[in-house]
Tab-separated table of C-alpha atoms and ligand atoms in Angstrom:
chain	number	residue	atom	x	y	z
V	1	MET	CA	-86.930	-155.084	-43.002
V	2	ALA	CA	-90.217	-154.287	-41.795
V	3	GLN	CA	-91.247	-153.434	-38.265
V	4	PRO	CA	-93.459	-156.019	-36.867
V	5	VAL	CA	-96.575	-154.509	-35.635
V	6	THR	CA	-97.753	-155.502	-32.505
V	7	ARG	CA	-101.460	-155.328	-29.800
V	8	THR	CA	-99.909	-153.122	-27.216
V	9	PRO	CA	-102.408	-154.465	-23.922
V	10	VAL	CA	-105.851	-152.996	-23.391
V	11	HIS	CA	-106.053	-149.070	-21.678
V	12	ALA	CA	-106.329	-150.114	-17.917
V	13	PRO	CA	-109.671	-147.903	-18.067
V	14	LEU	CA	-111.015	-150.954	-20.408
V	15	LEU	CA	-110.717	-153.518	-18.400
V	16	ALA	CA	-111.724	-151.883	-14.769
V	17	PRO	CA	-115.780	-151.842	-14.493
V	18	ALA	CA	-118.508	-150.067	-15.014
V	19	PRO	CA	-118.208	-147.495	-11.736
V	20	TRP	CA	-121.117	-149.214	-10.323
V	21	VAL	CA	-120.177	-152.075	-10.148
V	22	GLU	CA	-118.054	-152.928	-6.705
V	23	GLU	CA	-121.707	-151.737	-4.593
V	24	ARG	CA	-123.318	-153.905	-6.340
V	25	GLY	CA	-121.058	-156.821	-5.268
V	26	ALA	CA	-121.690	-158.783	-7.499
V	27	LYS	CA	-119.870	-161.954	-7.834
V	28	ILE	CA	-120.297	-163.130	-11.884
V	29	ARG	CA	-117.842	-161.871	-14.136
V	30	ILE	CA	-116.464	-163.446	-17.260
V	31	THR	CA	-113.535	-165.427	-17.294
V	32	ALA	CA	-112.770	-166.052	-21.101
V	33	VAL	CA	-114.498	-165.081	-24.703
V	34	ARG	CA	-113.829	-168.536	-26.822
V	35	THR	CA	-114.740	-168.746	-31.073
V	36	PHE	CA	-115.592	-171.672	-32.747
V	37	LEU	CA	-115.606	-172.474	-36.410
V	38	THR	CA	-117.980	-174.813	-36.946
V	39	ALA	CA	-120.132	-176.058	-40.920
V	40	PRO	CA	-122.780	-178.781	-39.591
V	41	HIS	CA	-124.886	-177.419	-42.609
V	42	GLY	CA	-121.590	-176.994	-45.348
V	43	CYS	CA	-121.028	-172.881	-44.440
V	44	PRO	CA	-119.211	-171.165	-41.312
V	45	HIS	CA	-120.594	-171.623	-38.628
V	46	LEU	CA	-119.079	-168.622	-35.365
V	47	VAL	CA	-119.793	-169.096	-32.000
V	48	VAL	CA	-118.925	-166.601	-29.317
V	49	ARG	CA	-119.120	-168.737	-25.916
V	50	VAL	CA	-118.807	-166.766	-23.415
V	51	GLU	CA	-117.522	-167.564	-19.716
V	52	THR	CA	-117.889	-166.787	-16.408
V	53	ASN	CA	-116.500	-167.817	-12.965
V	54	GLU	CA	-120.163	-169.402	-12.035
V	55	PRO	CA	-119.657	-173.760	-12.935
V	56	GLY	CA	-121.730	-174.082	-15.884
V	57	LEU	CA	-122.344	-170.499	-16.406
V	58	TYR	CA	-122.021	-169.055	-20.822
V	59	GLY	CA	-123.630	-168.276	-22.545
V	60	LEU	CA	-123.640	-168.627	-26.468
V	61	GLY	CA	-123.772	-166.340	-29.512
V	62	CYS	CA	-123.786	-166.033	-33.467
V	63	ALA	CA	-120.773	-164.140	-35.743
V	64	SER	CA	-121.360	-166.302	-38.504
V	65	ASP	CA	-120.460	-164.129	-41.710
V	66	PRO	CA	-119.712	-166.427	-44.285
V	67	GLN	CA	-118.082	-163.889	-46.664
V	68	ARG	CA	-115.114	-163.075	-43.923
V	69	THR	CA	-115.212	-165.244	-41.116
V	70	LEU	CA	-111.333	-165.006	-40.387
V	71	ALA	CA	-111.758	-161.096	-40.437
V	72	VAL	CA	-115.205	-161.443	-37.689
V	73	ARG	CA	-112.329	-163.668	-35.422
V	74	SER	CA	-109.666	-161.785	-35.230
V	75	VAL	CA	-112.292	-159.126	-34.504
V	76	LEU	CA	-113.902	-161.268	-31.103
V	77	ASP	CA	-110.356	-163.300	-30.772
V	78	ASP	CA	-107.562	-160.090	-30.808
V	79	TYR	CA	-109.686	-157.121	-29.469
V	80	LEU	CA	-113.158	-157.341	-28.220
V	81	SER	CA	-112.277	-160.476	-25.328
V	82	PRO	CA	-109.681	-158.689	-23.458
V	83	MET	CA	-111.972	-155.988	-22.951
V	84	LEU	CA	-114.005	-158.191	-22.198
V	85	THR	CA	-111.895	-160.413	-19.985
V	86	GLY	CA	-112.619	-159.694	-15.832
V	87	ARG	CA	-115.960	-157.688	-16.272
V	88	ASP	CA	-119.886	-158.830	-14.919
V	89	PRO	CA	-121.921	-159.412	-17.269
V	90	ASP	CA	-124.961	-157.949	-16.035
V	91	ASP	CA	-124.770	-154.772	-18.034
V	92	ILE	CA	-125.397	-155.152	-21.471
V	93	GLU	CA	-126.425	-151.748	-22.837
V	94	ASP	CA	-122.872	-150.884	-21.562
V	95	ILE	CA	-121.121	-153.189	-22.616
V	96	HIS	CA	-122.161	-152.981	-26.321
V	97	ARG	CA	-121.717	-148.898	-26.080
V	98	LEU	CA	-118.419	-149.648	-24.683
V	99	LEU	CA	-116.860	-152.016	-27.446
V	100	LEU	CA	-118.705	-150.235	-30.406
V	101	ASN	CA	-116.924	-147.530	-29.912
V	102	SER	CA	-113.504	-148.389	-28.503
V	103	ALA	CA	-112.416	-149.019	-32.108
V	104	TYR	CA	-113.818	-145.074	-32.508
V	105	TRP	CA	-114.598	-145.720	-36.431
V	106	ARG	CA	-117.953	-148.005	-35.599
V	107	GLY	CA	-120.592	-149.858	-38.278
V	108	GLY	CA	-119.411	-152.355	-40.959
V	109	SER	CA	-120.521	-155.496	-40.746
V	110	ILE	CA	-116.875	-156.986	-39.549
V	111	THR	CA	-117.380	-155.241	-36.041
V	112	GLY	CA	-121.706	-155.433	-36.480
V	113	ASN	CA	-120.909	-159.269	-36.865
V	114	ALA	CA	-118.259	-159.579	-34.159
V	115	LEU	CA	-120.245	-157.449	-31.136
V	116	GLY	CA	-124.137	-159.239	-32.552
V	117	GLY	CA	-121.393	-163.174	-31.093
V	118	ILE	CA	-121.017	-160.761	-27.762
V	119	ASP	CA	-124.637	-158.757	-27.720
V	120	VAL	CA	-126.478	-162.946	-28.268
V	121	ALA	CA	-123.363	-164.186	-25.756
V	122	LEU	CA	-124.393	-162.427	-22.864
V	123	TRP	CA	-128.797	-161.738	-23.506
V	124	ASP	CA	-129.023	-165.639	-23.784
V	125	LEU	CA	-125.930	-165.249	-20.141
V	126	LYS	CA	-128.391	-163.337	-18.898
V	127	ALA	CA	-132.045	-165.047	-19.110
V	128	LYS	CA	-130.111	-167.905	-18.043
V	129	ARG	CA	-129.167	-166.686	-14.994
V	130	LEU	CA	-132.801	-165.445	-14.452
V	131	GLY	CA	-133.687	-168.872	-15.236
V	132	ALA	CA	-135.859	-167.504	-17.479
V	133	PRO	CA	-136.608	-167.923	-21.697
V	134	LEU	CA	-135.645	-165.247	-23.023
V	135	TYR	CA	-138.213	-164.163	-24.670
V	136	SER	CA	-139.286	-163.036	-21.440
V	137	LEU	CA	-136.609	-160.603	-20.744
V	138	PHE	CA	-137.892	-158.742	-23.956
V	139	GLY	CA	-141.654	-158.245	-22.125
V	140	GLY	CA	-142.899	-161.918	-22.895
V	141	ARG	CA	-144.549	-163.264	-25.711
V	142	VAL	CA	-146.904	-161.345	-27.337
V	143	ARG	CA	-147.322	-165.074	-29.775
V	144	THR	CA	-147.520	-168.227	-29.951
V	145	GLY	CA	-145.367	-169.140	-32.025
V	146	ALA	CA	-143.449	-166.856	-35.940
V	147	GLU	CA	-145.363	-167.876	-38.988
V	148	ALA	CA	-142.576	-168.694	-40.873
V	149	TYR	CA	-141.337	-168.628	-44.244
V	150	THR	CA	-139.416	-171.458	-46.777
V	151	HIS	CA	-137.860	-170.944	-50.441
V	152	VAL	CA	-138.839	-173.214	-53.584
V	153	ASP	CA	-137.892	-172.091	-56.756
V	154	GLY	CA	-137.673	-173.673	-60.328
V	155	ALA	CA	-138.171	-173.411	-63.932
V	156	ASP	CA	-141.301	-172.497	-65.519
V	157	GLU	CA	-144.494	-171.435	-63.032
V	158	ARG	CA	-145.913	-175.475	-62.427
V	159	GLU	CA	-143.011	-176.841	-60.925
V	160	ILE	CA	-142.667	-173.621	-59.120
V	161	ALA	CA	-146.908	-174.077	-57.762
V	162	ASP	CA	-145.710	-177.465	-56.987
V	163	GLN	CA	-143.318	-176.913	-54.527
V	164	VAL	CA	-145.554	-174.387	-52.590
V	165	ALA	CA	-148.571	-176.493	-52.146
V	166	ALA	CA	-145.706	-179.245	-51.115
V	167	ALA	CA	-145.140	-176.321	-48.749
V	168	ARG	CA	-148.105	-176.142	-48.473
V	169	GLU	CA	-148.654	-179.466	-47.086
V	170	LEU	CA	-146.153	-179.281	-44.193
V	171	GLY	CA	-147.804	-176.209	-42.904
V	172	PHE	CA	-145.952	-172.943	-44.685
V	173	ARG	CA	-148.542	-170.137	-45.040
V	174	HIS	CA	-145.470	-168.227	-46.615
V	175	VAL	CA	-143.299	-169.392	-49.600
V	176	ARG	CA	-140.360	-167.940	-50.761
V	177	VAL	CA	-140.617	-168.192	-54.719
V	178	GLN	CA	-137.685	-168.109	-56.977
V	179	ALA	CA	-137.909	-168.552	-60.802
V	180	ALA	CA	-134.643	-169.017	-63.485
V	181	VAL	CA	-134.283	-167.337	-66.071
V	182	PRO	CA	-133.402	-169.116	-69.253
V	183	GLY	CA	-128.968	-168.894	-69.926
V	184	ALA	CA	-129.049	-166.444	-66.943
V	185	ASP	CA	-127.676	-167.256	-63.725
V	186	THR	CA	-130.728	-165.971	-60.691
V	187	TYR	CA	-130.348	-165.623	-56.951
V	188	GLY	CA	-132.315	-168.546	-55.424
V	189	THR	CA	-132.595	-170.885	-58.133
V	190	GLY	CA	-130.365	-173.899	-57.145
V	191	GLY	CA	-128.818	-174.332	-60.578
V	192	ALA	CA	-133.053	-174.976	-61.735
V	193	THR	CA	-130.883	-173.972	-65.444
V	194	VAL	CA	-127.473	-173.360	-65.332
V	195	ASP	CA	-125.007	-175.171	-64.577
V	196	PRO	CA	-123.019	-173.805	-61.100
V	197	ASP	CA	-120.213	-174.288	-62.663
V	198	ALA	CA	-120.390	-172.449	-65.091
V	199	VAL	CA	-121.640	-169.306	-63.427
V	200	ARG	CA	-118.305	-170.346	-61.127
V	201	ALA	CA	-116.451	-169.892	-64.343
V	202	ARG	CA	-118.225	-166.366	-65.283
V	203	ARG	CA	-119.169	-168.036	-68.579
V	204	VAL	CA	-123.328	-167.346	-66.784
V	205	PRO	CA	-124.121	-163.590	-66.926
V	206	TRP	CA	-126.765	-162.450	-65.194
V	207	ASP	CA	-129.515	-160.544	-66.867
V	208	SER	CA	-130.828	-157.720	-64.938
V	209	ALA	CA	-133.746	-157.179	-68.520
V	210	ALA	CA	-134.462	-160.894	-69.269
V	211	TYR	CA	-135.318	-160.955	-65.781
V	212	VAL	CA	-137.657	-157.673	-65.142
V	213	ARG	CA	-139.139	-159.789	-68.339
V	214	THR	CA	-140.009	-163.130	-67.410
V	215	VAL	CA	-140.325	-163.434	-63.419
V	216	PRO	CA	-143.330	-160.936	-62.840
V	217	ARG	CA	-144.913	-164.104	-65.314
V	218	ILE	CA	-144.048	-166.300	-64.032
V	219	LEU	CA	-144.836	-165.391	-60.662
V	220	THR	CA	-148.534	-164.455	-61.702
V	221	ARG	CA	-148.786	-166.852	-63.877
V	222	VAL	CA	-148.248	-168.739	-59.668
V	223	ARG	CA	-150.615	-166.978	-58.545
V	224	GLU	CA	-153.112	-168.042	-60.668
V	225	LEU	CA	-151.967	-171.676	-59.913
V	226	VAL	CA	-152.039	-172.001	-56.350
V	227	GLY	CA	-155.648	-170.079	-55.800
V	228	ASP	CA	-154.834	-166.765	-52.598
V	229	ASP	CA	-155.214	-169.489	-50.137
V	230	VAL	CA	-151.285	-169.113	-49.805
V	231	GLU	CA	-148.313	-165.936	-49.251
V	232	LEU	CA	-146.609	-165.578	-51.509
V	233	LEU	CA	-142.471	-163.432	-51.299
V	234	HIS	CA	-140.431	-162.990	-53.420
V	235	ASP	CA	-136.348	-161.646	-53.156
V	236	VAL	CA	-134.425	-159.198	-56.046
V	237	HIS	CA	-130.897	-160.586	-54.339
V	238	GLU	CA	-130.092	-155.945	-54.601
V	239	ARG	CA	-129.796	-156.988	-58.573
V	240	LEU	CA	-132.000	-154.349	-60.021
V	241	ASP	CA	-130.752	-150.151	-60.573
V	242	PRO	CA	-133.883	-147.669	-59.394
V	243	ARG	CA	-135.306	-147.767	-62.676
V	244	GLN	CA	-135.076	-151.637	-63.463
V	245	ALA	CA	-136.820	-151.860	-59.928
V	246	ARG	CA	-139.564	-149.248	-60.501
V	247	ASP	CA	-140.504	-151.317	-63.994
V	248	PHE	CA	-140.257	-155.086	-61.751
V	249	LEU	CA	-142.830	-153.563	-59.668
V	250	ARG	CA	-145.374	-152.754	-62.106
V	251	ARG	CA	-145.555	-155.767	-63.270
V	252	VAL	CA	-145.379	-157.711	-60.664
V	253	GLU	CA	-148.761	-155.951	-59.146
V	254	ASP	CA	-151.288	-158.843	-60.440
V	255	ALA	CA	-148.955	-161.696	-58.415
V	256	GLY	CA	-150.387	-160.007	-55.049
V	257	LEU	CA	-146.881	-160.838	-53.322
V	258	TYR	CA	-146.383	-160.220	-49.351
V	259	PHE	CA	-143.661	-158.533	-49.974
V	260	VAL	CA	-140.693	-157.189	-52.809
V	261	GLU	CA	-137.000	-158.183	-50.979
V	262	ASP	CA	-134.202	-156.329	-51.949
V	263	LEU	CA	-135.631	-155.172	-54.490
V	264	LEU	CA	-131.813	-151.892	-54.303
V	265	ALA	CA	-128.234	-152.538	-52.917
V	266	PRO	CA	-127.521	-150.739	-50.058
V	267	GLU	CA	-126.131	-147.485	-51.736
V	268	ASP	CA	-129.908	-146.706	-53.412
V	269	ALA	CA	-131.757	-147.508	-50.785
V	270	GLY	CA	-132.708	-143.189	-51.238
V	271	HIS	CA	-134.604	-144.697	-53.773
V	272	PHE	CA	-136.755	-146.456	-51.219
V	273	ALA	CA	-139.487	-143.363	-51.296
V	274	ARG	CA	-140.264	-143.280	-54.250
V	275	LEU	CA	-140.708	-146.341	-55.094
V	276	HIS	CA	-143.336	-146.462	-52.465
V	277	ALA	CA	-145.203	-143.891	-52.800
V	278	VAL	CA	-145.943	-145.192	-56.787
V	279	SER	CA	-146.232	-149.774	-56.123
V	280	PRO	CA	-149.050	-150.983	-54.023
V	281	VAL	CA	-146.332	-154.049	-54.428
V	282	PRO	CA	-145.503	-154.379	-49.794
V	283	LEU	CA	-141.461	-153.154	-49.878
V	284	ALA	CA	-139.101	-155.680	-47.406
V	285	VAL	CA	-134.878	-154.638	-47.053
V	286	GLY	CA	-132.335	-155.033	-43.837
V	287	GLU	CA	-130.741	-157.870	-44.550
V	288	LEU	CA	-127.258	-155.964	-45.558
V	289	PHE	CA	-127.670	-152.846	-42.505
V	290	SER	CA	-125.126	-153.416	-40.282
V	291	ASP	CA	-125.594	-149.878	-38.955
V	292	THR	CA	-128.588	-148.853	-36.856
V	293	ALA	CA	-128.729	-145.598	-38.668
V	294	GLN	CA	-129.808	-147.571	-41.722
V	295	PHE	CA	-133.055	-148.698	-40.902
V	296	THR	CA	-134.117	-145.584	-39.644
V	297	ALA	CA	-133.766	-142.843	-42.758
V	298	LEU	CA	-135.901	-145.155	-44.372
V	299	LEU	CA	-138.799	-146.109	-40.838
V	300	ASP	CA	-138.741	-142.177	-40.785
V	301	GLY	CA	-141.438	-142.264	-43.439
V	302	PRO	CA	-141.633	-144.469	-43.262
V	303	ASP	CA	-140.513	-145.494	-46.414
V	304	ILE	CA	-141.048	-149.184	-46.398
V	305	ASP	CA	-142.907	-151.898	-45.050
V	306	PHE	CA	-140.943	-154.490	-43.490
V	307	ALA	CA	-137.451	-154.962	-41.414
V	308	ARG	CA	-134.916	-157.410	-42.594
V	309	ILE	CA	-132.872	-157.540	-39.573
V	310	ARG	CA	-129.959	-160.320	-40.150
V	311	VAL	CA	-129.384	-159.678	-35.897
V	312	PRO	CA	-125.642	-160.779	-35.453
V	313	THR	CA	-125.125	-158.107	-38.730
V	314	LEU	CA	-126.679	-155.604	-36.717
V	315	GLY	CA	-124.941	-156.066	-33.902
V	316	GLY	CA	-127.271	-158.567	-31.713
V	317	LEU	CA	-130.402	-158.139	-29.420
V	318	THR	CA	-129.493	-154.946	-28.400
V	319	PRO	CA	-129.607	-152.180	-31.557
V	320	ALA	CA	-132.516	-155.183	-32.987
V	321	ARG	CA	-134.455	-154.375	-29.539
V	322	LYS	CA	-134.515	-150.449	-30.659
V	323	ILE	CA	-135.305	-150.899	-34.082
V	324	ALA	CA	-138.298	-153.520	-33.359
V	325	ALA	CA	-139.937	-150.541	-30.943
V	326	LEU	CA	-138.997	-148.303	-33.432
V	327	CYS	CA	-140.533	-150.557	-36.377
V	328	GLU	CA	-144.400	-151.310	-34.006
V	329	LEU	CA	-144.083	-147.461	-33.420
V	330	ARG	CA	-143.982	-146.404	-37.900
V	331	GLY	CA	-147.000	-148.837	-38.356
V	332	VAL	CA	-143.666	-151.302	-40.363
V	333	ARG	CA	-143.488	-154.621	-40.207
V	334	LEU	CA	-140.276	-157.443	-38.871
V	335	ALA	CA	-138.766	-160.215	-40.949
V	336	PRO	CA	-135.952	-161.334	-40.151
V	337	HIS	CA	-133.044	-163.102	-41.904
V	338	GLY	CA	-132.623	-166.010	-41.179
V	339	PRO	CA	-131.345	-167.951	-43.882
V	340	ALA	CA	-129.082	-171.033	-43.096
V	341	ASP	CA	-125.422	-169.102	-42.964
V	342	VAL	CA	-127.727	-167.379	-39.402
V	343	SER	CA	-126.764	-170.564	-37.090
V	344	PRO	CA	-128.855	-171.878	-34.664
V	345	VAL	CA	-128.201	-169.870	-32.002
V	346	ALA	CA	-128.563	-166.491	-33.599
V	347	GLN	CA	-132.025	-167.486	-35.051
V	348	ALA	CA	-134.143	-168.835	-31.982
V	349	ALA	CA	-132.279	-165.618	-30.639
V	350	THR	CA	-133.833	-164.020	-32.830
V	351	LEU	CA	-137.223	-166.100	-32.545
V	352	ALA	CA	-137.236	-164.431	-28.892
V	353	LEU	CA	-137.475	-161.159	-30.527
V	354	ASP	CA	-140.381	-162.193	-33.039
V	355	VAL	CA	-142.501	-164.200	-30.059
V	356	SER	CA	-141.944	-160.797	-28.029
V	357	SER	CA	-142.794	-157.699	-30.514
V	358	HIS	CA	-145.952	-156.689	-31.606
V	359	ALA	CA	-144.418	-155.495	-35.355
V	360	PHE	CA	-143.339	-158.669	-36.006
V	361	GLY	CA	-143.892	-160.041	-39.217
V	362	VAL	CA	-142.488	-162.657	-40.447
V	363	GLN	CA	-139.699	-164.939	-40.135
V	364	GLU	CA	-137.414	-166.492	-42.984
V	365	ALA	CA	-136.627	-170.218	-42.021
V	366	ALA	CA	-133.890	-171.837	-43.636
V	367	THR	CA	-134.181	-176.357	-43.764
V	368	PHE	CA	-130.797	-176.704	-41.774
V	369	ARG	CA	-129.504	-180.560	-42.002
V	370	PRO	CA	-129.704	-183.073	-39.588
V	371	THR	CA	-126.281	-182.385	-39.089
V	372	VAL	CA	-127.101	-178.608	-36.969
V	373	ALA	CA	-128.869	-180.334	-34.209
V	374	GLU	CA	-126.217	-182.504	-33.313
V	375	VAL	CA	-123.853	-179.244	-33.088
V	376	PHE	CA	-126.548	-177.201	-31.564
V	377	PRO	CA	-129.109	-179.271	-29.963
V	378	GLY	CA	-131.944	-177.490	-29.138
V	379	THR	CA	-131.951	-175.701	-33.071
V	380	VAL	CA	-135.307	-174.957	-33.929
V	381	VAL	CA	-137.198	-176.669	-37.025
V	382	PRO	CA	-140.636	-174.718	-37.908
V	383	ARG	CA	-143.657	-177.250	-36.813
V	384	GLY	CA	-146.879	-176.479	-39.589
V	385	GLY	CA	-144.846	-173.361	-41.061
V	386	LEU	CA	-144.568	-171.869	-36.989
V	387	LEU	CA	-141.015	-171.140	-35.254
V	388	VAL	CA	-142.790	-172.246	-31.170
V	389	PRO	CA	-139.021	-171.249	-28.808
V	390	SER	CA	-138.021	-173.243	-26.021
V	391	GLU	CA	-139.303	-173.142	-22.650
V	392	VAL	CA	-135.669	-173.732	-21.405
V	393	PRO	CA	-133.643	-170.942	-19.553
V	394	GLY	CA	-131.531	-168.813	-22.898
V	395	HIS	CA	-132.411	-168.726	-25.987
V	396	GLY	CA	-131.975	-172.004	-25.867
V	397	VAL	CA	-129.889	-173.361	-28.251
V	398	ASP	CA	-126.929	-175.361	-27.015
V	399	PHE	CA	-123.615	-175.786	-28.752
V	400	ASP	CA	-121.619	-179.501	-28.412
V	401	GLU	CA	-118.188	-178.863	-28.544
V	402	SER	CA	-116.538	-182.457	-30.007
V	403	ALA	CA	-119.591	-182.473	-32.248
V	404	ALA	CA	-118.598	-179.143	-33.422
V	405	ARG	CA	-115.073	-181.059	-34.344
V	406	ARG	CA	-116.741	-184.080	-36.879
V	407	HIS	CA	-117.980	-180.944	-39.435
V	408	PRO	CA	-115.292	-179.622	-39.596
V	409	VAL	CA	-114.781	-175.996	-42.852
V	410	PRO	CA	-113.851	-176.678	-45.619
V	411	GLU	CA	-110.927	-175.362	-46.812
V	412	PRO	CA	-109.927	-173.734	-48.747
V	413	LEU	CA	-113.197	-170.881	-47.320
V	414	GLU	CA	-114.960	-170.176	-50.384
V	415	HIS	CA	-114.830	-166.136	-50.041
V	416	ASP	CA	-115.738	-163.962	-52.724
V	417	ARG	CA	-119.377	-166.152	-54.003
V	418	TRP	CA	-120.925	-162.403	-55.043
V	419	ALA	CA	-117.928	-161.183	-56.757
V	420	LEU	CA	-118.922	-163.288	-59.641
V	421	LEU	CA	-121.416	-162.014	-61.498
V	422	ARG	CA	-121.373	-160.413	-64.773
V	423	ASN	CA	-124.301	-157.994	-66.513
V	424	THR	CA	-124.512	-158.998	-70.150
V	425	ASP	CA	-121.838	-155.808	-70.824
V	426	GLY	CA	-119.303	-157.565	-69.195
V	427	SER	CA	-119.982	-155.056	-65.959
V	428	VAL	CA	-119.844	-156.122	-62.519
V	429	GLN	CA	-123.242	-156.896	-61.080
V	430	ARG	CA	-124.256	-155.746	-58.046
V	431	PRO	CA	-125.506	-157.992	-55.498
Q	1	GCO	C1	-132.638	-164.577	-47.668
Q	1	GCO	C2	-130.506	-163.612	-48.423
Q	1	GCO	C3	-129.419	-164.776	-47.964
Q	1	GCO	C4	-128.128	-164.230	-48.455
Q	1	GCO	C5	-126.921	-165.102	-47.844
Q	1	GCO	C6	-125.429	-164.081	-48.045
Q	1	GCO	O1	-131.945	-165.593	-47.625
Q	1	GCO	O2	-132.368	-163.679	-48.297
Q	1	GCO	O3	-130.256	-163.364	-49.976
Q	1	GCO	O4	-129.614	-166.068	-48.333
Q	1	GCO	O5	-127.609	-164.337	-49.200
Q	1	GCO	O6	-127.186	-164.338	-46.251
Q	1	GCO	O7	-124.536	-164.454	-46.650
Q	2	MG	MG1	-132.270	-161.871	-49.185
């Protein structure tokens, strides 16, 4: 008969406060770390609340990983949370290293998101204790707000150009443009030409050759139609191999893109140096990175132009700030990840980094459903293409538990969508 596997209680030295805490005589202690799942936008948002013995004092973080939600929640509830209870929340660097190394094996998006949820909550807590907006703990503000980019897509250049014009009307100076490839499942085109049910049934393939032939042509025509007065971005979503990527960059040169995002899968990151050396098209990479070493390998060159940090996945603001500092010293810009599967809590935390870093370039801005702000009061929305941080203490986004209960996560949770796609020859397409 199989033996049940039980968790041993947390080892005493991990529960002990850091050596200097008693001497400091700090009174505030963490009393609980709670996790909440909610889906006001349709995708699961995993919220982390670090509570303290001071009434009303808590910090909020986001550990959302739409593909591995329950695993991240288990890391938080079963492993990290017991190590935090009773601890002084002030020493964020110490706590980050302690939690990261407690498992011996570190890295990976599941650990990253769990740590990220706690880390952002601790920064929020610290800023609230000090009565300051979060950015002010990062050296203060260096800009009014973060330039944001929104998403548009379409079947042809006219449809796309109309949408770019509509985004311009709303004040966006940066627009991500995705173009459909007839008969192929192309990332970010919202089913413009293919039926999503057919994609799920694996009847629509991914066709790299058609994509490389078609999309640069459409993007170049969009540029002709919209003029130079707007920055255009494009996300390849890791769907090319290095040879195809070189070809794509050559063909897209005349579109004058602000950047091309995720040309290659992380496994092929060693090819960025060569692509960067041969093409004038700016390269953006990093939303899949869960380890700072993945960034440092590309920043040494530097082999990229924009670092797309996803704050929760990288392990929170503590590692993200280090990468931001390195970017500044290397002349690389930040273009943080911010689609709707990053909750408003992490969006606000990322914004604190954006407005306090000289390295900042542009921020991806989610267009949330109106219900999202009911669950997350203080959700930041772009105004005139700019995301402006709140002046309240902390990162400025709260969490309404009862509103969250009105938006439960749909069951069963979809966790496999990135494995659905196959190439025209039947092999699995790597996102
Ligand atoms: C982007 C993205 C995302 C990812 C998503 C995966 O906004 O640039 O690539 O939309 O696909 O976060 O869950
Ligand atoms: Mg992307």
